[in-house]
mmCIF file of C-alpha atoms in Angstrom:
data_model
loop_
_atom_site.group_PDB
_atom_site.id
_atom_site.type_symbol
_atom_site.label_atom_id
_atom_site.label_comp_id
_atom_site.label_asym_id
_atom_site.label_seq_id
_atom_site.Cartn_x
_atom_site.Cartn_y
_atom_site.Cartn_z
ATOM 1 C CA MET C 29 -7.628 18.169 18.595
ATOM 2 C CA ALA C 30 -5.839 18.012 21.835
ATOM 3 C CA ASP C 31 -2.513 16.235 22.223
ATOM 4 C CA LEU C 32 -2.800 12.638 23.498
ATOM 5 C CA ASN C 33 -0.751 11.741 26.568
ATOM 6 C CA ILE C 34 -0.272 8.356 25.044
ATOM 7 C CA ILE C 35 3.426 7.835 25.526
ATOM 8 C CA ASP C 36 3.142 8.215 29.275
ATOM 9 C CA ARG C 37 0.694 5.477 29.610
ATOM 10 C CA ALA C 38 2.276 3.296 26.882
ATOM 11 C CA ALA C 39 -1.087 2.790 25.183
ATOM 12 C CA ILE C 40 -0.146 3.694 21.664
ATOM 13 C CA THR C 41 2.281 0.776 21.155
ATOM 14 C CA ASP C 42 0.784 -1.702 23.643
ATOM 15 C CA ARG C 43 -2.377 -1.771 21.451
ATOM 16 C CA PHE C 44 -0.305 -3.420 18.703
ATOM 17 C CA ALA C 45 0.700 -6.963 19.108
ATOM 18 C CA PRO C 46 4.280 -7.803 18.040
ATOM 19 C CA VAL C 47 4.465 -10.938 16.116
ATOM 20 C CA GLU C 48 7.098 -12.699 14.039
ATOM 21 C CA ILE C 49 6.064 -13.846 10.592
ATOM 22 C CA GLY C 50 8.023 -15.810 8.102
ATOM 23 C CA ALA C 51 7.934 -17.675 4.814
ATOM 24 C CA ASP C 52 9.504 -20.796 3.494
ATOM 25 C CA LEU C 53 12.119 -19.772 0.949
ATOM 26 C CA SER C 54 13.606 -23.297 0.456
ATOM 27 C CA THR C 55 11.879 -23.756 -2.896
ATOM 28 C CA LEU C 56 13.250 -20.451 -4.274
ATOM 29 C CA ALA C 57 16.183 -20.900 -6.688
ATOM 30 C CA GLU C 58 19.337 -19.059 -5.787
ATOM 31 C CA PRO C 59 18.868 -16.269 -8.464
ATOM 32 C CA GLU C 60 15.462 -15.551 -7.028
ATOM 33 C CA ARG C 61 16.865 -15.291 -3.622
ATOM 34 C CA ARG C 62 19.466 -12.725 -4.839
ATOM 35 C CA ALA C 63 16.680 -10.816 -6.563
ATOM 36 C CA LEU C 64 14.552 -10.807 -3.322
ATOM 37 C CA VAL C 65 17.425 -9.023 -1.526
ATOM 38 C CA ARG C 66 17.400 -6.181 -4.107
ATOM 39 C CA LEU C 67 13.547 -5.947 -3.980
ATOM 40 C CA VAL C 68 13.663 -5.502 -0.126
ATOM 41 C CA GLU C 69 16.269 -2.731 -0.610
ATOM 42 C CA ALA C 70 13.978 -1.004 -3.144
ATOM 43 C CA ALA C 71 11.048 -1.401 -0.761
ATOM 44 C CA ARG C 72 12.921 0.475 1.943
ATOM 45 C CA ILE C 73 13.027 3.472 -0.279
ATOM 46 C CA MET C 74 9.174 3.384 -0.391
ATOM 47 C CA ASP C 75 9.312 3.879 3.419
ATOM 48 C CA ALA C 76 11.310 7.075 3.070
ATOM 49 C CA LEU C 77 9.069 8.339 0.276
ATOM 50 C CA PHE C 78 5.929 7.709 2.155
ATOM 51 C CA LEU C 79 7.240 9.595 5.203
ATOM 52 C CA ARG C 80 7.892 12.580 2.941
ATOM 53 C CA GLN C 81 4.353 12.299 1.591
ATOM 54 C CA VAL C 82 2.776 12.188 5.050
ATOM 55 C CA TRP C 83 4.023 15.522 6.190
ATOM 56 C CA ALA C 84 6.706 18.017 5.262
ATOM 57 C CA GLY C 85 8.058 17.937 8.808
ATOM 58 C CA THR C 86 8.631 14.139 9.188
ATOM 59 C CA ASP C 87 12.326 14.079 8.236
ATOM 60 C CA THR C 88 13.269 16.815 10.638
ATOM 61 C CA LEU C 89 11.191 15.306 13.480
ATOM 62 C CA LEU C 90 12.480 11.748 12.753
ATOM 63 C CA GLN C 91 16.128 12.930 13.072
ATOM 64 C CA ARG C 92 15.322 14.701 16.295
ATOM 65 C CA LEU C 93 13.671 11.631 17.739
ATOM 66 C CA ALA C 94 16.555 9.406 16.641
ATOM 67 C CA ARG C 95 18.978 11.591 18.679
ATOM 68 C CA ASP C 96 16.875 11.355 21.829
ATOM 69 C CA THR C 97 18.227 8.369 23.843
ATOM 70 C CA SER C 98 15.874 8.889 26.882
ATOM 71 C CA GLY C 99 13.146 6.319 27.696
ATOM 72 C CA ARG C 100 10.564 8.773 26.555
ATOM 73 C CA GLY C 101 12.385 9.548 23.372
ATOM 74 C CA ARG C 102 12.773 5.842 22.522
ATOM 75 C CA ALA C 103 8.959 5.317 23.058
ATOM 76 C CA GLN C 104 8.149 8.278 20.974
ATOM 77 C CA LEU C 105 10.454 7.031 18.200
ATOM 78 C CA ARG C 106 8.824 3.601 18.267
ATOM 79 C CA ALA C 107 5.321 5.077 18.136
ATOM 80 C CA PHE C 108 6.440 7.393 15.285
ATOM 81 C CA LEU C 109 7.711 4.427 13.217
ATOM 82 C CA LEU C 110 4.645 2.366 13.889
ATOM 83 C CA ASN C 111 2.272 5.149 12.778
ATOM 84 C CA LYS C 112 4.610 6.511 10.142
ATOM 85 C CA GLY C 113 4.318 9.920 11.664
ATOM 86 C CA PRO C 114 3.538 11.672 14.960
ATOM 87 C CA TRP C 115 -0.217 10.999 14.900
ATOM 88 C CA SER C 116 -1.965 8.036 16.345
ATOM 89 C CA ARG C 117 -3.847 6.241 13.494
ATOM 90 C CA LEU C 118 -6.053 4.430 16.080
ATOM 91 C CA ASP C 119 -7.170 7.744 17.668
ATOM 92 C CA ALA C 120 -8.439 9.781 14.744
ATOM 93 C CA ASN C 121 -4.873 11.002 14.025
ATOM 94 C CA ALA C 122 -4.462 12.696 17.351
ATOM 95 C CA PRO C 123 -0.803 13.985 17.756
ATOM 96 C CA PHE C 124 1.177 12.199 20.514
ATOM 97 C CA ILE C 125 4.290 14.351 20.381
ATOM 98 C CA PRO C 126 4.172 17.815 22.039
ATOM 99 C CA GLY C 127 4.306 20.725 19.571
ATOM 100 C CA VAL C 128 3.158 18.742 16.564
ATOM 101 C CA PRO C 129 0.391 20.348 14.596
ATOM 102 C CA PRO C 130 -2.814 18.554 13.588
ATOM 103 C CA LYS C 131 -2.297 16.071 10.787
ATOM 104 C CA PRO C 132 -2.803 17.925 7.502
ATOM 105 C CA HIS C 133 -5.760 16.552 5.463
ATOM 106 C CA GLY C 134 -3.826 17.028 2.374
ATOM 107 C CA ALA C 135 -0.713 15.387 3.786
ATOM 108 C CA ASN C 136 2.321 16.744 1.852
ATOM 109 C CA PHE C 137 0.601 16.451 -1.560
ATOM 110 C CA TYR C 138 -0.482 20.118 -1.482
ATOM 111 C CA PRO C 139 1.041 23.374 -0.289
ATOM 112 C CA ALA C 140 0.747 23.607 3.528
ATOM 113 C CA ALA C 141 -1.151 26.804 3.748
ATOM 114 C CA ALA C 142 -3.499 26.144 0.769
ATOM 115 C CA THR C 143 -7.157 25.360 1.534
ATOM 116 C CA LYS C 144 -9.371 22.920 -0.237
ATOM 117 C CA ARG C 145 -11.331 25.911 -1.594
ATOM 118 C CA ASP C 146 -8.125 27.476 -2.953
ATOM 119 C CA ILE C 147 -7.037 24.373 -4.786
ATOM 120 C CA GLN C 148 -10.589 23.594 -6.054
ATOM 121 C CA GLY C 149 -10.794 27.132 -7.527
ATOM 122 C CA TRP C 150 -7.477 26.522 -9.286
ATOM 123 C CA LEU C 151 -8.599 23.179 -10.635
ATOM 124 C CA ASP C 152 -11.838 24.745 -12.007
ATOM 125 C CA SER C 153 -9.770 27.250 -13.964
ATOM 126 C CA LEU C 154 -7.790 24.617 -15.794
ATOM 127 C CA SER C 155 -8.394 23.013 -19.142
ATOM 128 C CA ASP C 156 -9.589 19.400 -19.304
ATOM 129 C CA GLY C 157 -6.063 18.124 -19.985
ATOM 130 C CA GLU C 158 -4.449 20.261 -17.357
ATOM 131 C CA ARG C 159 -7.075 19.160 -14.772
ATOM 132 C CA ARG C 160 -6.415 15.460 -15.556
ATOM 133 C CA VAL C 161 -2.747 15.933 -14.749
ATOM 134 C CA ALA C 162 -3.433 18.023 -11.570
ATOM 135 C CA THR C 163 -5.981 15.489 -10.256
ATOM 136 C CA GLY C 164 -3.988 12.430 -11.306
ATOM 137 C CA PHE C 165 -2.507 9.852 -8.917
ATOM 138 C CA PHE C 166 1.079 10.687 -9.669
ATOM 139 C CA THR C 167 1.492 14.451 -9.206
ATOM 140 C CA VAL C 168 1.877 16.778 -6.197
ATOM 141 C CA ILE C 169 0.663 20.323 -6.207
ATOM 142 C CA ARG C 170 3.250 22.985 -5.418
ATOM 143 C CA ARG C 171 3.642 26.792 -5.894
ATOM 144 C CA ASP C 172 5.925 28.320 -8.602
ATOM 145 C CA PRO C 173 8.216 31.268 -7.719
ATOM 146 C CA ALA C 174 5.196 33.563 -8.463
ATOM 147 C CA GLY C 175 3.123 31.761 -5.922
ATOM 148 C CA ARG C 176 0.852 30.092 -8.478
ATOM 149 C CA PHE C 177 -0.232 26.420 -8.107
ATOM 150 C CA ILE C 178 1.567 23.959 -10.375
ATOM 151 C CA ALA C 179 1.373 20.146 -10.797
ATOM 152 C CA VAL C 180 4.776 18.483 -10.329
ATOM 153 C CA PRO C 181 5.199 14.770 -11.447
ATOM 154 C CA TYR C 182 6.344 12.268 -8.853
ATOM 155 C CA SER C 183 9.268 11.431 -11.141
ATOM 156 C CA GLN C 184 10.469 15.007 -10.612
ATOM 157 C CA GLU C 185 9.447 15.596 -6.984
ATOM 158 C CA TYR C 186 11.089 12.329 -5.824
ATOM 159 C CA GLN C 187 13.665 12.134 -8.575
ATOM 160 C CA GLN C 188 16.667 11.036 -6.459
ATOM 161 C CA GLU C 189 14.849 8.256 -4.543
ATOM 162 C CA LEU C 190 12.995 6.917 -7.562
ATOM 163 C CA ALA C 191 16.227 6.779 -9.664
ATOM 164 C CA LEU C 192 17.807 4.572 -6.941
ATOM 165 C CA ALA C 193 14.699 2.440 -6.638
ATOM 166 C CA ALA C 194 14.589 2.013 -10.352
ATOM 167 C CA SER C 195 18.279 0.876 -10.393
ATOM 168 C CA LEU C 196 17.529 -1.749 -7.727
ATOM 169 C CA LEU C 197 14.526 -3.048 -9.690
ATOM 170 C CA ARG C 198 16.535 -3.382 -12.882
ATOM 171 C CA GLU C 199 19.256 -5.225 -10.949
ATOM 172 C CA ALA C 200 16.613 -7.574 -9.463
ATOM 173 C CA ALA C 201 15.327 -8.063 -13.104
ATOM 174 C CA THR C 202 18.729 -9.203 -14.211
ATOM 175 C CA LEU C 203 19.014 -11.667 -11.352
ATOM 176 C CA THR C 204 15.684 -13.449 -11.611
ATOM 177 C CA ARG C 205 15.063 -16.173 -14.266
ATOM 178 C CA GLU C 206 11.231 -15.663 -14.346
ATOM 179 C CA PRO C 207 10.232 -13.769 -17.512
ATOM 180 C CA SER C 208 7.027 -12.164 -16.152
ATOM 181 C CA LEU C 209 8.864 -10.924 -13.050
ATOM 182 C CA GLN C 210 11.617 -9.556 -15.238
ATOM 183 C CA HIS C 211 9.011 -7.725 -17.376
ATOM 184 C CA TYR C 212 7.187 -6.229 -14.332
ATOM 185 C CA LEU C 213 10.403 -5.029 -12.644
ATOM 186 C CA ARG C 214 11.723 -3.420 -15.802
ATOM 187 C CA THR C 215 8.488 -1.703 -16.646
ATOM 188 C CA ARG C 216 7.983 -0.478 -13.059
ATOM 189 C CA ALA C 217 11.566 0.893 -13.046
ATOM 190 C CA GLU C 218 10.747 2.803 -16.207
ATOM 191 C CA ALA C 219 7.532 4.021 -14.604
ATOM 192 C CA PHE C 220 9.431 5.496 -11.694
ATOM 193 C CA LEU C 221 11.442 7.540 -14.212
ATOM 194 C CA SER C 222 8.785 8.419 -16.784
ATOM 195 C CA ASN C 223 5.762 8.836 -14.322
ATOM 196 C CA ASP C 224 3.600 6.574 -16.751
ATOM 197 C CA TYR C 225 2.511 3.603 -14.659
ATOM 198 C CA TYR C 226 0.095 2.013 -17.138
ATOM 199 C CA ALA C 227 2.411 -0.595 -18.726
ATOM 200 C CA SER C 228 3.848 -1.703 -15.338
ATOM 201 C CA ASP C 229 0.269 -2.078 -13.944
ATOM 202 C CA VAL C 230 -0.569 -4.306 -16.860
ATOM 203 C CA ALA C 231 2.650 -6.293 -16.287
ATOM 204 C CA TRP C 232 1.713 -6.671 -12.643
ATOM 205 C CA MET C 233 -1.554 -8.091 -13.563
ATOM 206 C CA GLU C 234 0.214 -10.629 -15.775
ATOM 207 C CA LEU C 235 2.776 -11.493 -13.245
ATOM 208 C CA ASP C 236 3.167 -15.290 -12.736
ATOM 209 C CA ALA C 237 6.245 -15.959 -10.613
ATOM 210 C CA ALA C 238 7.427 -17.350 -7.369
ATOM 211 C CA ILE C 239 8.095 -13.816 -6.067
ATOM 212 C CA GLU C 240 5.076 -11.460 -6.157
ATOM 213 C CA PRO C 241 6.235 -7.863 -5.522
ATOM 214 C CA THR C 242 3.966 -4.859 -5.442
ATOM 215 C CA ILE C 243 5.896 -1.687 -5.245
ATOM 216 C CA GLY C 244 5.076 1.964 -6.033
ATOM 217 C CA PRO C 245 2.366 4.538 -5.522
ATOM 218 C CA TYR C 246 -1.079 3.026 -5.175
ATOM 219 C CA GLU C 247 -3.667 3.839 -2.524
ATOM 220 C CA VAL C 248 -5.085 7.344 -2.083
ATOM 221 C CA TYR C 249 -6.250 7.169 1.582
ATOM 222 C CA GLU C 250 -3.462 9.473 2.855
ATOM 223 C CA ASP C 251 -4.883 12.297 0.687
ATOM 224 C CA GLU C 252 -7.850 13.206 2.885
ATOM 225 C CA LEU C 253 -8.421 16.503 1.049
ATOM 226 C CA PHE C 254 -9.424 15.093 -2.319
ATOM 227 C CA ASN C 255 -8.405 11.390 -2.367
ATOM 228 C CA PHE C 256 -6.493 12.103 -5.623
ATOM 229 C CA LYS C 257 -2.898 11.337 -4.778
ATOM 230 C CA ALA C 258 -1.311 7.786 -4.513
ATOM 231 C CA ALA C 259 0.957 6.966 -1.641
ATOM 232 C CA PHE C 260 4.151 4.872 -2.037
ATOM 233 C CA GLU C 261 4.099 1.348 -0.613
ATOM 234 C CA ALA C 262 5.638 -2.067 -1.026
ATOM 235 C CA PHE C 263 4.576 -5.607 -0.433
ATOM 236 C CA ILE C 264 7.491 -7.985 -1.118
ATOM 237 C CA THR C 265 6.045 -11.437 -0.955
ATOM 238 C CA VAL C 266 6.484 -15.051 -2.159
ATOM 239 C CA ARG C 267 3.669 -17.008 -3.757
ATOM 240 C CA ASP C 268 2.030 -19.930 -1.899
ATOM 241 C CA ALA C 269 1.548 -22.024 -5.070
ATOM 242 C CA ASP C 270 -0.651 -24.750 -3.448
ATOM 243 C CA GLU C 271 -3.041 -22.281 -1.831
ATOM 244 C CA THR C 272 -3.216 -20.176 -5.016
ATOM 245 C CA ALA C 273 -4.081 -23.307 -6.967
ATOM 246 C CA ARG C 274 -6.795 -24.282 -4.491
ATOM 247 C CA LEU C 275 -8.520 -20.866 -4.799
ATOM 248 C CA ARG C 276 -9.012 -21.286 -8.529
ATOM 249 C CA THR C 277 -12.262 -22.941 -7.592
ATOM 250 C CA PHE C 278 -13.509 -19.621 -6.334
ATOM 251 C CA SER C 279 -12.444 -17.858 -9.511
ATOM 252 C CA SER C 280 -14.277 -20.496 -11.603
ATOM 253 C CA HIS C 281 -17.662 -19.574 -9.925
ATOM 254 C CA LEU C 282 -17.266 -15.749 -10.178
ATOM 255 C CA GLN C 283 -18.855 -15.487 -13.582
ATOM 256 C CA ALA C 284 -21.829 -17.568 -12.518
ATOM 257 C CA LEU C 285 -22.290 -15.336 -9.479
ATOM 258 C CA GLU C 286 -22.122 -12.230 -11.652
ATOM 259 C CA ASP C 287 -24.597 -13.671 -14.252
ATOM 260 C CA ALA C 288 -27.115 -14.348 -11.367
ATOM 261 C CA LEU C 289 -27.086 -10.826 -9.922
ATOM 262 C CA PRO C 290 -30.743 -9.524 -9.697
ATOM 263 C CA ILE C 291 -30.056 -6.518 -11.938
ATOM 264 C CA ASP C 292 -30.677 -5.638 -15.581
ATOM 265 C CA PRO C 293 -28.229 -7.862 -17.583
ATOM 266 C CA ARG C 294 -26.736 -4.897 -19.350
ATOM 267 C CA TYR C 295 -25.142 -3.857 -16.024
ATOM 268 C CA ARG C 296 -23.486 -7.274 -15.435
ATOM 269 C CA ASN C 297 -19.869 -7.774 -16.417
ATOM 270 C CA PRO C 298 -19.690 -10.516 -19.049
ATOM 271 C CA ARG C 299 -15.896 -11.097 -18.442
ATOM 272 C CA VAL C 300 -15.571 -10.862 -14.623
ATOM 273 C CA GLY C 301 -14.632 -14.565 -14.429
ATOM 274 C CA SER C 302 -11.466 -14.006 -16.463
ATOM 275 C CA LEU C 303 -10.580 -10.606 -14.929
ATOM 276 C CA THR C 304 -10.141 -11.499 -11.229
ATOM 277 C CA PRO C 305 -6.942 -13.447 -10.556
ATOM 278 C CA ILE C 306 -6.386 -14.434 -6.908
ATOM 279 C CA ARG C 307 -2.900 -14.857 -5.487
ATOM 280 C CA VAL C 308 -2.080 -16.312 -1.980
ATOM 281 C CA VAL C 309 1.269 -15.071 -0.793
ATOM 282 C CA ASN C 310 3.383 -14.910 2.269
ATOM 283 C CA VAL C 311 4.852 -11.545 3.249
ATOM 284 C CA ILE C 312 8.687 -11.068 3.421
ATOM 285 C CA PHE C 313 8.688 -7.293 3.828
ATOM 286 C CA THR C 314 6.285 -4.398 3.744
ATOM 287 C CA ALA C 315 6.962 -0.664 3.570
ATOM 288 C CA GLY C 316 5.418 2.745 3.319
ATOM 289 C CA ASP C 317 1.664 2.926 3.226
ATOM 290 C CA ALA C 318 1.615 -0.908 3.401
ATOM 291 C CA ASN C 319 3.281 -0.825 6.865
ATOM 292 C CA ARG C 320 1.558 1.931 8.921
ATOM 293 C CA GLY C 321 -0.559 1.202 11.954
ATOM 294 C CA VAL C 322 -2.727 -1.869 11.655
ATOM 295 C CA GLN C 323 -1.484 -4.334 9.004
ATOM 296 C CA THR C 324 -3.656 -5.215 6.150
ATOM 297 C CA ALA C 325 -4.671 -8.864 5.580
ATOM 298 C CA ALA C 326 -5.368 -8.625 1.768
ATOM 299 C CA PHE C 327 -5.545 -6.059 -0.960
ATOM 300 C CA ASN C 328 -7.019 -5.616 -4.411
ATOM 301 C CA LEU C 329 -5.218 -3.555 -7.077
ATOM 302 C CA PRO C 330 -4.568 -1.736 -9.370
ATOM 303 C CA ASN C 331 -6.641 1.421 -9.093
ATOM 304 C CA ASP C 332 -6.190 2.594 -12.682
ATOM 305 C CA GLU C 333 -9.594 2.289 -14.363
ATOM 306 C CA ARG C 334 -7.999 1.750 -17.750
ATOM 307 C CA VAL C 335 -6.179 -1.288 -16.478
ATOM 308 C CA ILE C 336 -9.294 -2.601 -14.632
ATOM 309 C CA ARG C 337 -11.362 -2.353 -17.881
ATOM 310 C CA GLU C 338 -8.814 -4.198 -19.923
ATOM 311 C CA LYS C 339 -7.241 -6.647 -17.453
ATOM 312 C CA GLY C 340 -9.452 -6.529 -14.334
ATOM 313 C CA SER C 341 -7.902 -6.367 -10.799
ATOM 314 C CA LYS C 342 -5.966 -8.839 -8.791
ATOM 315 C CA SER C 343 -6.834 -10.009 -5.238
ATOM 316 C CA VAL C 344 -3.729 -10.688 -3.140
ATOM 317 C CA MET C 345 -4.250 -12.752 0.083
ATOM 318 C CA LEU C 346 -1.453 -12.231 2.701
ATOM 319 C CA ARG C 347 -1.635 -15.673 4.240
ATOM 320 C CA ASN C 348 1.030 -15.398 6.958
ATOM 321 C CA VAL C 349 -0.352 -12.036 8.077
ATOM 322 C CA GLN C 350 -3.823 -13.491 8.279
ATOM 323 C CA GLU C 351 -2.560 -16.517 10.220
ATOM 324 C CA ALA C 352 -1.001 -14.060 12.668
ATOM 325 C CA LYS C 353 -4.199 -12.108 12.975
ATOM 326 C CA PHE C 354 -6.219 -15.270 13.541
ATOM 327 C CA ARG C 355 -3.868 -16.533 16.238
ATOM 328 C CA ILE C 356 -3.053 -13.313 18.094
ATOM 329 C CA VAL C 357 -6.388 -11.477 17.696
ATOM 330 C CA LEU C 358 -9.348 -13.540 16.664
ATOM 331 C CA GLU C 359 -8.740 -16.700 18.864
ATOM 332 C CA PRO C 360 -8.299 -14.732 22.104
ATOM 333 C CA ILE C 361 -11.589 -12.790 21.338
ATOM 334 C CA ALA C 362 -13.418 -16.114 20.551
ATOM 335 C CA ARG C 363 -12.314 -17.552 23.839
ATOM 336 C CA ARG C 364 -13.903 -14.503 25.628
ATOM 337 C CA ALA C 365 -16.974 -14.011 23.457
ATOM 338 C CA LEU C 366 -18.036 -17.629 22.565
ATOM 339 C CA THR C 367 -19.254 -20.635 24.495
ATOM 340 C CA PRO C 368 -16.976 -23.619 24.491
ATOM 341 C CA SER C 369 -19.124 -25.499 22.073
ATOM 342 C CA ALA C 370 -19.137 -22.547 19.619
ATOM 343 C CA GLN C 371 -15.336 -22.143 19.887
ATOM 344 C CA ALA C 372 -15.028 -25.548 18.219
ATOM 345 C CA ALA C 373 -16.380 -24.072 15.043
ATOM 346 C CA VAL C 374 -13.667 -21.325 14.921
ATOM 347 C CA SER C 375 -11.065 -22.150 12.291
ATOM 348 C CA PHE C 376 -8.451 -20.340 10.284
ATOM 349 C CA ASP C 377 -9.915 -21.686 7.040
ATOM 350 C CA ALA C 378 -13.181 -20.018 7.809
ATOM 351 C CA PHE C 379 -11.364 -16.809 8.737
ATOM 352 C CA PHE C 380 -9.381 -16.910 5.505
ATOM 353 C CA THR C 381 -12.425 -17.647 3.316
ATOM 354 C CA HIS C 382 -14.459 -14.787 4.993
ATOM 355 C CA ILE C 383 -11.594 -12.293 4.030
ATOM 356 C CA LEU C 384 -11.473 -13.725 0.501
ATOM 357 C CA LEU C 385 -15.193 -13.352 -0.107
ATOM 358 C CA HIS C 386 -15.191 -9.841 1.356
#
């Protein structure tokens, strides 16, 4: 794909609308506020880890851009930070910095010169247990000194960064007074070091606290080769207790909807009503895969099928991000596309509910 001359015409950053978002922290107790500071510090580490996962050359390129004080250099750096790399995520990953190669489909999860066929052939040669590790969310594929493929745990590949993040999460756990938050932070810190994320995913599902952090490796979109490998991200948020309580009405109807599906009853989930908690939160800080290109309005996690079978999955609605999207994006479109009488029916509540039901 040809390089885009995006920086010269300022299109890459102009298509993103800068907006200030905030959250009311007045109800947070002082210990929770101190814990929040440590969580943001840990989240910043997810940014650095995600950049490493995107491409092996990101660190070197970022340092070069940071030294370039020209107007063009500043524009390139801003575009790099927006896209978490030198490729435009709104333009099918076309590179916007001269000399940058096409975005690797396998990101930095696999050896640079390895083809999908090479890796698949190796996977096919493995035992069932070895294949589960190699195709798991939390390993990268590297070559050993003899040139053979090996699976390396995240806890080893990113050992230094994860040790620091784990320390910050433990410190946050000692600061907060909320038991479920303490439990999640301690189990997630342990997961960073052990590479076993099951217990911390369960703890995240059971989290019931004023602060709602989501931090670690989750989504697999960055791995366009196999969609095996989880990218590091962080959502540091505070719960909107009133809106969360209001949405319990939706949760109470989920089982009835499931039971009414026009399918053989044996394919319906008899416990869906108790397995889909909904949280409404306001974002304080996002990082890594959660802060690249267009911002997400909501998410549903975890992705571990074991946890989903036992605990379900949690829907998290990012209310202040949705409010910004509604005000900055949807309302201007509505003013252009709808008649004045139809515009009267445009409301944030409808927009929010549409995202929730999606």
